[in-house]
JSON list of C-alpha atoms in Angstrom, two decimals:
[
{"chain": "Z", "resi": 1, "resn": "MET", "atom": "CA", "xyz": [308.30, 115.14, 246.94]},
{"chain": "Z", "resi": 2, "resn": "SER", "atom": "CA", "xyz": [308.90, 111.50, 246.39]},
{"chain": "Z", "resi": 3, "resn": "ASP", "atom": "CA", "xyz": [308.12, 109.46, 243.29]},
{"chain": "Z", "resi": 4, "resn": "LYS", "atom": "CA", "xyz": [305.34, 107.64, 245.10]},
{"chain": "Z", "resi": 5, "resn": "ALA", "atom": "CA", "xyz": [303.45, 110.82, 245.74]},
{"chain": "Z", "resi": 6, "resn": "LYS", "atom": "CA", "xyz": [303.77, 111.90, 242.19]},
{"chain": "Z", "resi": 7, "resn": "ASP", "atom": "CA", "xyz": [302.36, 108.64, 240.70]},
{"chain": "Z", "resi": 8, "resn": "PRO", "atom": "CA", "xyz": [298.56, 108.61, 240.48]},
{"chain": "Z", "resi": 9, "resn": "VAL", "atom": "CA", "xyz": [296.74, 105.83, 242.31]},
{"chain": "Z", "resi": 10, "resn": "PRO", "atom": "CA", "xyz": [295.08, 103.51, 239.76]},
{"chain": "Z", "resi": 11, "resn": "GLU", "atom": "CA", "xyz": [291.37, 102.92, 240.14]},
{"chain": "Z", "resi": 12, "resn": "PRO", "atom": "CA", "xyz": [290.45, 99.35, 241.01]},
{"chain": "Z", "resi": 13, "resn": "ALA", "atom": "CA", "xyz": [288.75, 97.26, 238.31]},
{"chain": "Z", "resi": 14, "resn": "PRO", "atom": "CA", "xyz": [285.11, 96.26, 238.94]},
{"chain": "Z", "resi": 15, "resn": "TYR", "atom": "CA", "xyz": [285.94, 92.56, 239.29]},
{"chain": "Z", "resi": 16, "resn": "GLU", "atom": "CA", "xyz": [288.62, 93.29, 241.95]},
{"chain": "Z", "resi": 17, "resn": "ASN", "atom": "CA", "xyz": [286.07, 94.96, 244.29]},
{"chain": "Z", "resi": 18, "resn": "PRO", "atom": "CA", "xyz": [282.75, 92.98, 244.40]},
{"chain": "Z", "resi": 19, "resn": "THR", "atom": "CA", "xyz": [281.14, 95.56, 246.64]},
{"chain": "Z", "resi": 20, "resn": "LEU", "atom": "CA", "xyz": [281.63, 98.23, 244.12]},
{"chain": "Z", "resi": 21, "resn": "GLU", "atom": "CA", "xyz": [278.38, 99.45, 242.69]},
{"chain": "Z", "resi": 22, "resn": "LEU", "atom": "CA", "xyz": [278.43, 99.65, 239.01]},
{"chain": "Z", "resi": 23, "resn": "ASN", "atom": "CA", "xyz": [277.57, 102.98, 237.71]},
{"chain": "Z", "resi": 24, "resn": "ARG", "atom": "CA", "xyz": [274.82, 102.16, 235.23]},
{"chain": "Z", "resi": 25, "resn": "PRO", "atom": "CA", "xyz": [271.54, 103.78, 234.39]},
{"chain": "Z", "resi": 26, "resn": "ARG", "atom": "CA", "xyz": [268.35, 102.49, 236.04]},
{"chain": "Z", "resi": 27, "resn": "SER", "atom": "CA", "xyz": [266.39, 100.04, 233.94]},
{"chain": "Z", "resi": 28, "resn": "SER", "atom": "CA", "xyz": [263.13, 101.21, 232.54]},
{"chain": "Z", "resi": 29, "resn": "MET", "atom": "CA", "xyz": [261.55, 97.77, 233.22]},
{"chain": "Z", "resi": 30, "resn": "LEU", "atom": "CA", "xyz": [259.12, 97.33, 236.11]},
{"chain": "Z", "resi": 31, "resn": "GLU", "atom": "CA", "xyz": [260.95, 95.59, 238.93]},
{"chain": "Z", "resi": 32, "resn": "SER", "atom": "CA", "xyz": [258.62, 95.62, 241.97]},
{"chain": "Z", "resi": 33, "resn": "ASP", "atom": "CA", "xyz": [254.99, 95.43, 243.07]},
{"chain": "Z", "resi": 34, "resn": "ASP", "atom": "CA", "xyz": [255.07, 99.16, 243.68]},
{"chain": "Z", "resi": 35, "resn": "ASP", "atom": "CA", "xyz": [255.98, 99.75, 240.07]},
{"chain": "Z", "resi": 36, "resn": "LEU", "atom": "CA", "xyz": [253.00, 97.61, 239.00]},
{"chain": "Z", "resi": 37, "resn": "ASP", "atom": "CA", "xyz": [250.75, 99.67, 241.27]},
{"chain": "Z", "resi": 38, "resn": "LEU", "atom": "CA", "xyz": [249.37, 96.51, 242.97]},
{"chain": "Z", "resi": 39, "resn": "ASP", "atom": "CA", "xyz": [248.16, 96.33, 246.53]},
{"chain": "Z", "resi": 40, "resn": "GLN", "atom": "CA", "xyz": [246.92, 93.56, 248.79]},
{"chain": "Z", "resi": 41, "resn": "ARG", "atom": "CA", "xyz": [243.23, 94.29, 248.15]},
{"chain": "Z", "resi": 42, "resn": "SER", "atom": "CA", "xyz": [243.55, 93.76, 244.42]},
{"chain": "Z", "resi": 43, "resn": "PHE", "atom": "CA", "xyz": [245.13, 90.34, 244.99]},
{"chain": "Z", "resi": 44, "resn": "GLU", "atom": "CA", "xyz": [242.37, 89.34, 247.38]},
{"chain": "Z", "resi": 45, "resn": "SER", "atom": "CA", "xyz": [239.64, 90.31, 244.93]},
{"chain": "Z", "resi": 46, "resn": "ARG", "atom": "CA", "xyz": [241.25, 88.40, 242.08]},
{"chain": "Z", "resi": 47, "resn": "SER", "atom": "CA", "xyz": [241.85, 85.29, 244.20]},
{"chain": "Z", "resi": 48, "resn": "ALA", "atom": "CA", "xyz": [238.17, 85.32, 245.27]},
{"chain": "Z", "resi": 49, "resn": "GLY", "atom": "CA", "xyz": [237.15, 84.95, 241.62]},
{"chain": "Z", "resi": 50, "resn": "ALA", "atom": "CA", "xyz": [235.67, 88.38, 241.16]},
{"chain": "Z", "resi": 51, "resn": "TYR", "atom": "CA", "xyz": [235.46, 89.08, 237.47]},
{"chain": "Z", "resi": 52, "resn": "ASP", "atom": "CA", "xyz": [233.29, 91.73, 235.95]},
{"chain": "Z", "resi": 53, "resn": "GLY", "atom": "CA", "xyz": [233.70, 90.57, 232.37]},
{"chain": "Z", "resi": 54, "resn": "PRO", "atom": "CA", "xyz": [233.74, 92.77, 229.31]},
{"chain": "Z", "resi": 55, "resn": "THR", "atom": "CA", "xyz": [231.51, 95.77, 229.46]},
{"chain": "Z", "resi": 56, "resn": "ASP", "atom": "CA", "xyz": [230.65, 95.77, 225.78]},
{"chain": "Z", "resi": 57, "resn": "PRO", "atom": "CA", "xyz": [229.45, 92.68, 223.84]},
{"chain": "Z", "resi": 58, "resn": "ILE", "atom": "CA", "xyz": [231.51, 91.48, 220.95]},
{"chain": "Z", "resi": 59, "resn": "HIS", "atom": "CA", "xyz": [230.03, 92.68, 217.71]},
{"chain": "Z", "resi": 60, "resn": "ARG", "atom": "CA", "xyz": [229.87, 90.08, 214.99]},
{"chain": "Z", "resi": 61, "resn": "PRO", "atom": "CA", "xyz": [228.73, 91.36, 211.63]},
{"chain": "Z", "resi": 62, "resn": "GLU", "atom": "CA", "xyz": [225.98, 89.34, 209.99]},
{"chain": "Z", "resi": 63, "resn": "MET", "atom": "CA", "xyz": [227.04, 87.84, 206.71]},
{"chain": "Z", "resi": 64, "resn": "PRO", "atom": "CA", "xyz": [224.39, 87.86, 203.97]},
{"chain": "Z", "resi": 65, "resn": "VAL", "atom": "CA", "xyz": [223.17, 84.39, 202.98]},
{"chain": "Z", "resi": 66, "resn": "ALA", "atom": "CA", "xyz": [222.79, 83.76, 199.29]},
{"chain": "Z", "resi": 67, "resn": "PRO", "atom": "CA", "xyz": [219.46, 82.23, 198.22]},
{"chain": "Z", "resi": 68, "resn": "GLY", "atom": "CA", "xyz": [219.65, 78.46, 198.03]},
{"chain": "Z", "resi": 69, "resn": "SER", "atom": "CA", "xyz": [223.00, 78.27, 199.81]},
{"chain": "Z", "resi": 70, "resn": "TYR", "atom": "CA", "xyz": [221.52, 76.98, 203.07]},
{"chain": "Z", "resi": 71, "resn": "GLU", "atom": "CA", "xyz": [219.52, 73.83, 203.44]},
{"chain": "Z", "resi": 72, "resn": "GLU", "atom": "CA", "xyz": [217.58, 72.78, 206.47]},
{"chain": "Z", "resi": 73, "resn": "PRO", "atom": "CA", "xyz": [219.01, 69.60, 208.00]},
{"chain": "Z", "resi": 74, "resn": "GLU", "atom": "CA", "xyz": [216.86, 66.57, 207.45]},
{"chain": "Z", "resi": 75, "resn": "PRO", "atom": "CA", "xyz": [215.19, 65.28, 210.60]},
{"chain": "Z", "resi": 76, "resn": "VAL", "atom": "CA", "xyz": [216.66, 62.08, 211.93]},
{"chain": "Z", "resi": 77, "resn": "ALA", "atom": "CA", "xyz": [214.09, 59.32, 211.79]},
{"chain": "Z", "resi": 78, "resn": "ALA", "atom": "CA", "xyz": [213.44, 57.63, 215.09]},
{"chain": "Z", "resi": 79, "resn": "VAL", "atom": "CA", "xyz": [214.37, 53.96, 215.23]},
{"chain": "Z", "resi": 80, "resn": "PRO", "atom": "CA", "xyz": [211.16, 51.96, 215.70]},
{"chain": "Z", "resi": 81, "resn": "PRO", "atom": "CA", "xyz": [211.16, 49.61, 218.65]},
{"chain": "Z", "resi": 82, "resn": "LYS", "atom": "CA", "xyz": [211.62, 45.93, 217.94]},
{"chain": "Z", "resi": 83, "resn": "VAL", "atom": "CA", "xyz": [208.24, 44.23, 217.69]},
{"chain": "Z", "resi": 84, "resn": "ARG", "atom": "CA", "xyz": [207.85, 40.95, 219.52]},
{"chain": "Z", "resi": 85, "resn": "ARG", "atom": "CA", "xyz": [206.00, 38.51, 217.25]},
{"chain": "Z", "resi": 86, "resn": "GLY", "atom": "CA", "xyz": [205.72, 35.66, 219.75]},
{"chain": "Z", "resi": 87, "resn": "THR", "atom": "CA", "xyz": [204.29, 32.53, 218.11]},
{"chain": "Z", "resi": 88, "resn": "LEU", "atom": "CA", "xyz": [202.89, 34.38, 215.08]},
{"chain": "Z", "resi": 89, "resn": "ASP", "atom": "CA", "xyz": [205.53, 33.09, 212.64]},
{"chain": "Z", "resi": 90, "resn": "LEU", "atom": "CA", "xyz": [205.09, 29.51, 213.87]},
{"chain": "Z", "resi": 91, "resn": "GLY", "atom": "CA", "xyz": [201.32, 29.73, 213.39]},
{"chain": "Z", "resi": 92, "resn": "LEU", "atom": "CA", "xyz": [201.73, 31.09, 209.86]},
{"chain": "Z", "resi": 93, "resn": "LEU", "atom": "CA", "xyz": [204.15, 28.27, 209.06]},
{"chain": "Z", "resi": 94, "resn": "ILE", "atom": "CA", "xyz": [201.61, 25.65, 210.20]},
{"chain": "Z", "resi": 95, "resn": "LEU", "atom": "CA", "xyz": [198.86, 27.33, 208.16]},
{"chain": "Z", "resi": 96, "resn": "ARG", "atom": "CA", "xyz": [201.04, 27.39, 205.04]},
{"chain": "Z", "resi": 97, "resn": "LEU", "atom": "CA", "xyz": [202.07, 23.76, 205.46]},
{"chain": "Z", "resi": 98, "resn": "ALA", "atom": "CA", "xyz": [198.45, 22.65, 205.84]},
{"chain": "Z", "resi": 99, "resn": "VAL", "atom": "CA", "xyz": [197.06, 24.56, 202.85]},
{"chain": "Z", "resi": 100, "resn": "GLY", "atom": "CA", "xyz": [200.10, 23.89, 200.66]},
{"chain": "Z", "resi": 101, "resn": "GLY", "atom": "CA", "xyz": [200.20, 20.19, 201.52]},
{"chain": "Z", "resi": 102, "resn": "ILE", "atom": "CA", "xyz": [196.49, 19.75, 200.69]},
{"chain": "Z", "resi": 103, "resn": "MET", "atom": "CA", "xyz": [196.96, 21.50, 197.34]},
{"chain": "Z", "resi": 104, "resn": "ILE", "atom": "CA", "xyz": [199.95, 19.29, 196.46]},
{"chain": "Z", "resi": 105, "resn": "VAL", "atom": "CA", "xyz": [198.04, 16.09, 197.28]},
{"chain": "Z", "resi": 106, "resn": "HIS", "atom": "CA", "xyz": [194.96, 17.09, 195.26]},
{"chain": "Z", "resi": 107, "resn": "GLY", "atom": "CA", "xyz": [197.10, 18.21, 192.33]},
{"chain": "Z", "resi": 108, "resn": "LEU", "atom": "CA", "xyz": [198.91, 14.86, 192.29]},
{"chain": "Z", "resi": 109, "resn": "GLN", "atom": "CA", "xyz": [195.55, 13.06, 192.39]},
{"chain": "Z", "resi": 110, "resn": "LYS", "atom": "CA", "xyz": [194.50, 14.88, 189.24]},
{"chain": "Z", "resi": 111, "resn": "LEU", "atom": "CA", "xyz": [197.85, 14.62, 187.46]},
{"chain": "Z", "resi": 112, "resn": "THR", "atom": "CA", "xyz": [198.91, 11.05, 188.29]},
{"chain": "Z", "resi": 113, "resn": "GLY", "atom": "CA", "xyz": [195.84, 9.33, 189.73]},
{"chain": "Z", "resi": 114, "resn": "TRP", "atom": "CA", "xyz": [197.56, 8.59, 193.06]},
{"chain": "Z", "resi": 115, "resn": "TRP", "atom": "CA", "xyz": [195.47, 8.03, 196.23]},
{"chain": "Z", "resi": 116, "resn": "ASP", "atom": "CA", "xyz": [192.37, 7.04, 194.23]},
{"chain": "Z", "resi": 117, "resn": "GLY", "atom": "CA", "xyz": [192.47, 10.23, 192.19]},
{"chain": "Z", "resi": 118, "resn": "PRO", "atom": "CA", "xyz": [190.77, 10.71, 188.83]},
{"chain": "Z", "resi": 119, "resn": "GLY", "atom": "CA", "xyz": [194.04, 10.98, 186.94]},
{"chain": "Z", "resi": 120, "resn": "LEU", "atom": "CA", "xyz": [194.59, 13.35, 184.05]},
{"chain": "Z", "resi": 121, "resn": "ASP", "atom": "CA", "xyz": [191.98, 11.71, 181.81]},
{"chain": "Z", "resi": 122, "resn": "GLY", "atom": "CA", "xyz": [189.33, 11.69, 184.51]},
{"chain": "Z", "resi": 123, "resn": "PHE", "atom": "CA", "xyz": [190.04, 15.29, 185.44]},
{"chain": "Z", "resi": 124, "resn": "GLU", "atom": "CA", "xyz": [189.82, 16.32, 181.80]},
{"chain": "Z", "resi": 125, "resn": "ALA", "atom": "CA", "xyz": [186.37, 14.71, 181.59]},
{"chain": "Z", "resi": 126, "resn": "LEU", "atom": "CA", "xyz": [185.24, 16.64, 184.70]},
{"chain": "Z", "resi": 127, "resn": "VAL", "atom": "CA", "xyz": [186.45, 19.92, 183.21]},
{"chain": "Z", "resi": 128, "resn": "GLU", "atom": "CA", "xyz": [184.69, 19.24, 179.95]},
{"chain": "Z", "resi": 129, "resn": "GLY", "atom": "CA", "xyz": [181.48, 18.24, 181.75]},
{"chain": "Z", "resi": 130, "resn": "ALA", "atom": "CA", "xyz": [181.52, 21.57, 183.62]},
{"chain": "Z", "resi": 131, "resn": "GLY", "atom": "CA", "xyz": [181.31, 23.37, 180.28]},
{"chain": "Z", "resi": 132, "resn": "TYR", "atom": "CA", "xyz": [184.89, 24.63, 180.01]},
{"chain": "Z", "resi": 133, "resn": "ARG", "atom": "CA", "xyz": [186.48, 24.98, 176.60]},
{"chain": "Z", "resi": 134, "resn": "TYR", "atom": "CA", "xyz": [189.99, 23.73, 175.96]},
{"chain": "Z", "resi": 135, "resn": "SER", "atom": "CA", "xyz": [189.43, 21.00, 178.54]},
{"chain": "Z", "resi": 136, "resn": "GLU", "atom": "CA", "xyz": [192.65, 19.15, 177.71]},
{"chain": "Z", "resi": 137, "resn": "ILE", "atom": "CA", "xyz": [194.85, 22.21, 178.28]},
{"chain": "Z", "resi": 138, "resn": "LEU", "atom": "CA", "xyz": [192.89, 23.34, 181.33]},
{"chain": "Z", "resi": 139, "resn": "ALA", "atom": "CA", "xyz": [193.21, 19.90, 182.92]},
{"chain": "Z", "resi": 140, "resn": "ILE", "atom": "CA", "xyz": [197.00, 19.93, 182.62]},
{"chain": "Z", "resi": 141, "resn": "VAL", "atom": "CA", "xyz": [197.33, 23.56, 183.69]},
{"chain": "Z", "resi": 142, "resn": "GLY", "atom": "CA", "xyz": [194.94, 23.07, 186.61]},
{"chain": "Z", "resi": 143, "resn": "ALA", "atom": "CA", "xyz": [196.69, 19.99, 187.98]},
{"chain": "Z", "resi": 144, "resn": "ILE", "atom": "CA", "xyz": [200.18, 21.47, 187.64]},
{"chain": "Z", "resi": 145, "resn": "GLY", "atom": "CA", "xyz": [198.93, 24.80, 189.01]},
{"chain": "Z", "resi": 146, "resn": "GLU", "atom": "CA", "xyz": [197.64, 23.15, 192.19]},
{"chain": "Z", "resi": 147, "resn": "ILE", "atom": "CA", "xyz": [200.96, 21.37, 192.74]},
{"chain": "Z", "resi": 148, "resn": "ALA", "atom": "CA", "xyz": [203.02, 24.51, 192.06]},
{"chain": "Z", "resi": 149, "resn": "ALA", "atom": "CA", "xyz": [200.88, 26.75, 194.28]},
{"chain": "Z", "resi": 150, "resn": "GLY", "atom": "CA", "xyz": [201.05, 24.21, 197.11]},
{"chain": "Z", "resi": 151, "resn": "ALA", "atom": "CA", "xyz": [204.83, 23.86, 196.82]},
{"chain": "Z", "resi": 152, "resn": "LEU", "atom": "CA", "xyz": [205.32, 27.64, 196.88]},
{"chain": "Z", "resi": 153, "resn": "LEU", "atom": "CA", "xyz": [203.14, 27.93, 199.97]},
{"chain": "Z", "resi": 154, "resn": "VAL", "atom": "CA", "xyz": [205.13, 25.25, 201.77]},
{"chain": "Z", "resi": 155, "resn": "LEU", "atom": "CA", "xyz": [208.39, 27.02, 200.95]},
{"chain": "Z", "resi": 156, "resn": "GLY", "atom": "CA", "xyz": [207.02, 30.50, 201.64]},
{"chain": "Z", "resi": 157, "resn": "LEU", "atom": "CA", "xyz": [208.23, 31.66, 198.23]},
{"chain": "Z", "resi": 158, "resn": "MET", "atom": "CA", "xyz": [206.18, 34.22, 196.26]},
{"chain": "Z", "resi": 159, "resn": "THR", "atom": "CA", "xyz": [203.56, 33.58, 198.91]},
{"chain": "Z", "resi": 160, "resn": "PRO", "atom": "CA", "xyz": [200.96, 36.26, 197.99]},
{"chain": "Z", "resi": 161, "resn": "LEU", "atom": "CA", "xyz": [200.81, 35.10, 194.38]},
{"chain": "Z", "resi": 162, "resn": "ALA", "atom": "CA", "xyz": [200.72, 31.41, 195.36]},
{"chain": "Z", "resi": 163, "resn": "ALA", "atom": "CA", "xyz": [197.90, 32.00, 197.85]},
{"chain": "Z", "resi": 164, "resn": "ALA", "atom": "CA", "xyz": [196.05, 34.15, 195.29]},
{"chain": "Z", "resi": 165, "resn": "ALA", "atom": "CA", "xyz": [196.24, 31.23, 192.84]},
{"chain": "Z", "resi": 166, "resn": "VAL", "atom": "CA", "xyz": [194.64, 28.99, 195.48]},
{"chain": "Z", "resi": 167, "resn": "VAL", "atom": "CA", "xyz": [191.86, 31.57, 195.87]},
{"chain": "Z", "resi": 168, "resn": "ALA", "atom": "CA", "xyz": [191.21, 31.49, 192.11]},
{"chain": "Z", "resi": 169, "resn": "ILE", "atom": "CA", "xyz": [191.14, 27.66, 192.08]},
{"chain": "Z", "resi": 170, "resn": "MET", "atom": "CA", "xyz": [188.72, 27.51, 195.02]},
{"chain": "Z", "resi": 171, "resn": "ILE", "atom": "CA", "xyz": [186.37, 30.04, 193.37]},
{"chain": "Z", "resi": 172, "resn": "ASN", "atom": "CA", "xyz": [186.15, 27.80, 190.33]},
{"chain": "Z", "resi": 173, "resn": "ALA", "atom": "CA", "xyz": [185.71, 24.71, 192.51]},
{"chain": "Z", "resi": 174, "resn": "VAL", "atom": "CA", "xyz": [182.72, 26.30, 194.31]},
{"chain": "Z", "resi": 175, "resn": "LEU", "atom": "CA", "xyz": [181.16, 27.44, 191.04]},
{"chain": "Z", "resi": 176, "resn": "PHE", "atom": "CA", "xyz": [181.78, 24.02, 189.51]},
{"chain": "Z", "resi": 177, "resn": "LYS", "atom": "CA", "xyz": [179.89, 22.25, 192.31]},
{"chain": "Z", "resi": 178, "resn": "HIS", "atom": "CA", "xyz": [177.09, 24.77, 192.07]},
{"chain": "Z", "resi": 179, "resn": "HIS", "atom": "CA", "xyz": [176.90, 24.07, 188.33]},
{"chain": "Z", "resi": 180, "resn": "LEU", "atom": "CA", "xyz": [176.60, 20.32, 188.91]},
{"chain": "Z", "resi": 181, "resn": "GLU", "atom": "CA", "xyz": [173.69, 20.73, 191.33]},
{"chain": "Z", "resi": 182, "resn": "PRO", "atom": "CA", "xyz": [172.15, 24.20, 191.55]},
{"chain": "Z", "resi": 183, "resn": "GLY", "atom": "CA", "xyz": [171.24, 25.51, 194.96]},
{"chain": "Z", "resi": 184, "resn": "LEU", "atom": "CA", "xyz": [173.11, 26.29, 198.14]},
{"chain": "Z", "resi": 185, "resn": "GLN", "atom": "CA", "xyz": [174.67, 23.15, 199.57]},
{"chain": "Z", "resi": 186, "resn": "TYR", "atom": "CA", "xyz": [177.32, 23.95, 202.15]},
{"chain": "Z", "resi": 187, "resn": "PHE", "atom": "CA", "xyz": [178.23, 20.89, 204.19]},
{"chain": "Z", "resi": 188, "resn": "ALA", "atom": "CA", "xyz": [180.83, 18.51, 202.80]},
{"chain": "Z", "resi": 189, "resn": "ALA", "atom": "CA", "xyz": [178.60, 15.51, 203.55]},
{"chain": "Z", "resi": 190, "resn": "GLU", "atom": "CA", "xyz": [176.20, 16.66, 200.83]},
{"chain": "Z", "resi": 191, "resn": "GLN", "atom": "CA", "xyz": [176.87, 15.78, 197.21]},
{"chain": "Z", "resi": 192, "resn": "SER", "atom": "CA", "xyz": [177.75, 19.35, 196.16]},
{"chain": "Z", "resi": 193, "resn": "GLY", "atom": "CA", "xyz": [178.72, 20.75, 199.57]},
{"chain": "Z", "resi": 194, "resn": "VAL", "atom": "CA", "xyz": [181.31, 23.51, 199.40]},
{"chain": "Z", "resi": 195, "resn": "GLU", "atom": "CA", "xyz": [182.44, 23.45, 203.04]},
{"chain": "Z", "resi": 196, "resn": "PHE", "atom": "CA", "xyz": [185.92, 22.16, 202.23]},
{"chain": "Z", "resi": 197, "resn": "GLU", "atom": "CA", "xyz": [186.49, 24.58, 199.33]},
{"chain": "Z", "resi": 198, "resn": "VAL", "atom": "CA", "xyz": [185.31, 27.59, 201.36]},
{"chain": "Z", "resi": 199, "resn": "LEU", "atom": "CA", "xyz": [187.65, 26.68, 204.21]},
{"chain": "Z", "resi": 200, "resn": "LEU", "atom": "CA", "xyz": [190.66, 26.38, 201.89]},
{"chain": "Z", "resi": 201, "resn": "GLY", "atom": "CA", "xyz": [189.78, 29.61, 200.12]},
{"chain": "Z", "resi": 202, "resn": "ALA", "atom": "CA", "xyz": [189.43, 31.52, 203.41]},
{"chain": "Z", "resi": 203, "resn": "ALA", "atom": "CA", "xyz": [192.78, 30.15, 204.62]},
{"chain": "Z", "resi": 204, "resn": "ALA", "atom": "CA", "xyz": [194.40, 31.26, 201.36]},
{"chain": "Z", "resi": 205, "resn": "VAL", "atom": "CA", "xyz": [192.92, 34.76, 201.75]},
{"chain": "Z", "resi": 206, "resn": "ALA", "atom": "CA", "xyz": [194.34, 34.92, 205.29]},
{"chain": "Z", "resi": 207, "resn": "ILE", "atom": "CA", "xyz": [197.81, 33.97, 204.02]},
{"chain": "Z", "resi": 208, "resn": "VAL", "atom": "CA", "xyz": [197.65, 36.67, 201.32]},
{"chain": "Z", "resi": 209, "resn": "LEU", "atom": "CA", "xyz": [196.75, 39.34, 203.88]},
{"chain": "Z", "resi": 210, "resn": "THR", "atom": "CA", "xyz": [199.16, 38.29, 206.66]},
{"chain": "Z", "resi": 211, "resn": "GLY", "atom": "CA", "xyz": [202.19, 37.22, 204.63]},
{"chain": "Z", "resi": 212, "resn": "PRO", "atom": "CA", "xyz": [204.20, 34.02, 205.09]},
{"chain": "Z", "resi": 213, "resn": "GLY", "atom": "CA", "xyz": [205.92, 35.09, 208.31]},
{"chain": "Z", "resi": 214, "resn": "ARG", "atom": "CA", "xyz": [209.64, 34.97, 209.01]},
{"chain": "Z", "resi": 215, "resn": "ILE", "atom": "CA", "xyz": [209.94, 31.16, 208.81]},
{"chain": "Z", "resi": 216, "resn": "ALA", "atom": "CA", "xyz": [209.88, 31.23, 205.03]},
{"chain": "Z", "resi": 217, "resn": "VAL", "atom": "CA", "xyz": [212.10, 31.78, 202.03]},
{"chain": "Z", "resi": 218, "resn": "ASP", "atom": "CA", "xyz": [210.59, 35.26, 201.72]},
{"chain": "Z", "resi": 219, "resn": "GLY", "atom": "CA", "xyz": [210.87, 35.87, 205.47]},
{"chain": "Z", "resi": 220, "resn": "ALA", "atom": "CA", "xyz": [213.52, 38.59, 205.10]},
{"chain": "Z", "resi": 221, "resn": "ARG", "atom": "CA", "xyz": [211.34, 40.72, 202.83]},
{"chain": "Z", "resi": 222, "resn": "GLY", "atom": "CA", "xyz": [209.36, 43.60, 204.28]},
{"chain": "Z", "resi": 223, "resn": "TRP", "atom": "CA", "xyz": [206.05, 42.52, 202.78]},
{"chain": "Z", "resi": 224, "resn": "ALA", "atom": "CA", "xyz": [206.46, 39.08, 204.35]},
{"chain": "Z", "resi": 225, "resn": "THR", "atom": "CA", "xyz": [205.97, 40.50, 207.85]},
{"chain": "Z", "resi": 226, "resn": "ARG", "atom": "CA", "xyz": [204.32, 43.88, 207.12]},
{"chain": "Z", "resi": 227, "resn": "PRO", "atom": "CA", "xyz": [202.05, 43.30, 204.09]},
{"chain": "Z", "resi": 228, "resn": "PHE", "atom": "CA", "xyz": [199.85, 46.13, 202.89]},
{"chain": "Z", "resi": 229, "resn": "ILE", "atom": "CA", "xyz": [199.17, 47.36, 199.34]},
{"chain": "Z", "resi": 230, "resn": "GLY", "atom": "CA", "xyz": [200.82, 44.41, 197.59]},
{"chain": "Z", "resi": 231, "resn": "SER", "atom": "CA", "xyz": [198.65, 41.94, 199.47]},
{"chain": "Z", "resi": 232, "resn": "PHE", "atom": "CA", "xyz": [195.45, 43.70, 198.40]},
{"chain": "Z", "resi": 233, "resn": "VAL", "atom": "CA", "xyz": [196.66, 43.74, 194.78]},
{"chain": "Z", "resi": 234, "resn": "ALA", "atom": "CA", "xyz": [197.49, 40.01, 194.86]},
{"chain": "Z", "resi": 235, "resn": "LEU", "atom": "CA", "xyz": [194.11, 39.19, 196.41]},
{"chain": "Z", "resi": 236, "resn": "LEU", "atom": "CA", "xyz": [192.26, 41.21, 193.77]},
{"chain": "Z", "resi": 237, "resn": "LEU", "atom": "CA", "xyz": [194.23, 39.43, 191.04]},
{"chain": "Z", "resi": 238, "resn": "GLY", "atom": "CA", "xyz": [193.27, 36.04, 192.49]},
{"chain": "Z", "resi": 239, "resn": "VAL", "atom": "CA", "xyz": [189.57, 36.86, 192.74]},
{"chain": "Z", "resi": 240, "resn": "ALA", "atom": "CA", "xyz": [189.51, 38.47, 189.29]},
{"chain": "Z", "resi": 241, "resn": "GLY", "atom": "CA", "xyz": [191.36, 35.53, 187.76]},
{"chain": "Z", "resi": 242, "resn": "GLY", "atom": "CA", "xyz": [188.94, 33.01, 189.22]},
{"chain": "Z", "resi": 243, "resn": "VAL", "atom": "CA", "xyz": [185.85, 34.91, 188.12]},
{"chain": "Z", "resi": 244, "resn": "CYS", "atom": "CA", "xyz": [187.23, 35.62, 184.62]},
{"chain": "Z", "resi": 245, "resn": "LEU", "atom": "CA", "xyz": [188.17, 31.97, 184.17]},
{"chain": "Z", "resi": 246, "resn": "TRP", "atom": "CA", "xyz": [184.61, 30.92, 184.95]},
{"chain": "Z", "resi": 247, "resn": "LEU", "atom": "CA", "xyz": [182.96, 33.62, 182.81]},
{"chain": "Z", "resi": 248, "resn": "PHE", "atom": "CA", "xyz": [185.15, 33.71, 179.70]},
{"chain": "Z", "resi": 249, "resn": "VAL", "atom": "CA", "xyz": [186.57, 30.20, 179.30]},
{"chain": "Z", "resi": 250, "resn": "ARG", "atom": "CA", "xyz": [183.25, 28.34, 179.46]}
]
């Protein structure tokens, strides 16, 4: 026997023979559709969107709520629609300018004697003749009060109080004329007619109840465009002040 027959034939290495199947154990991982146990019908049903959903609802335990730990949410207030006022503010401005301008002119007549006015001395004599006490002080206060109330009405500043002061002055003016000549005399053409005073007083009452409007210094305030309780209070103060001045200062 030759040496070649005696030598064992070496086994080829795996990388020298690419067709050689490696002897390795089969993987336990799923490698095909058969291993997943899927068929064509299951794919069709899933692609069609068939889904049964969970059979049992999810159970969520209810947590106990401690007393006072939960507060009801406050309701959101609805935004009121914007109100169209049209020419209302312009009309209130004209009314204020008319009443305020008249009060300024009459106050200057009494204080300075301008425009054929009585002046301070003549006004003091009228106050004293009507039976008022402290005629000197009342003459000065009355003249300055008319000017101040008129100026505030023109500006639209502290309007309810200014208009209430005009109401008090007009009440005393009507009572004063009635004192000079008793009896009801209404028309201004008569010697003690109160037509003019009643008209000014009614206009002042209207300004107290409606407010000055938006064309005023107080135009941004709520009570200037939506007056309510404060206007009634100011009007009652004006009426009470006028009546008390006539009853307790004479």
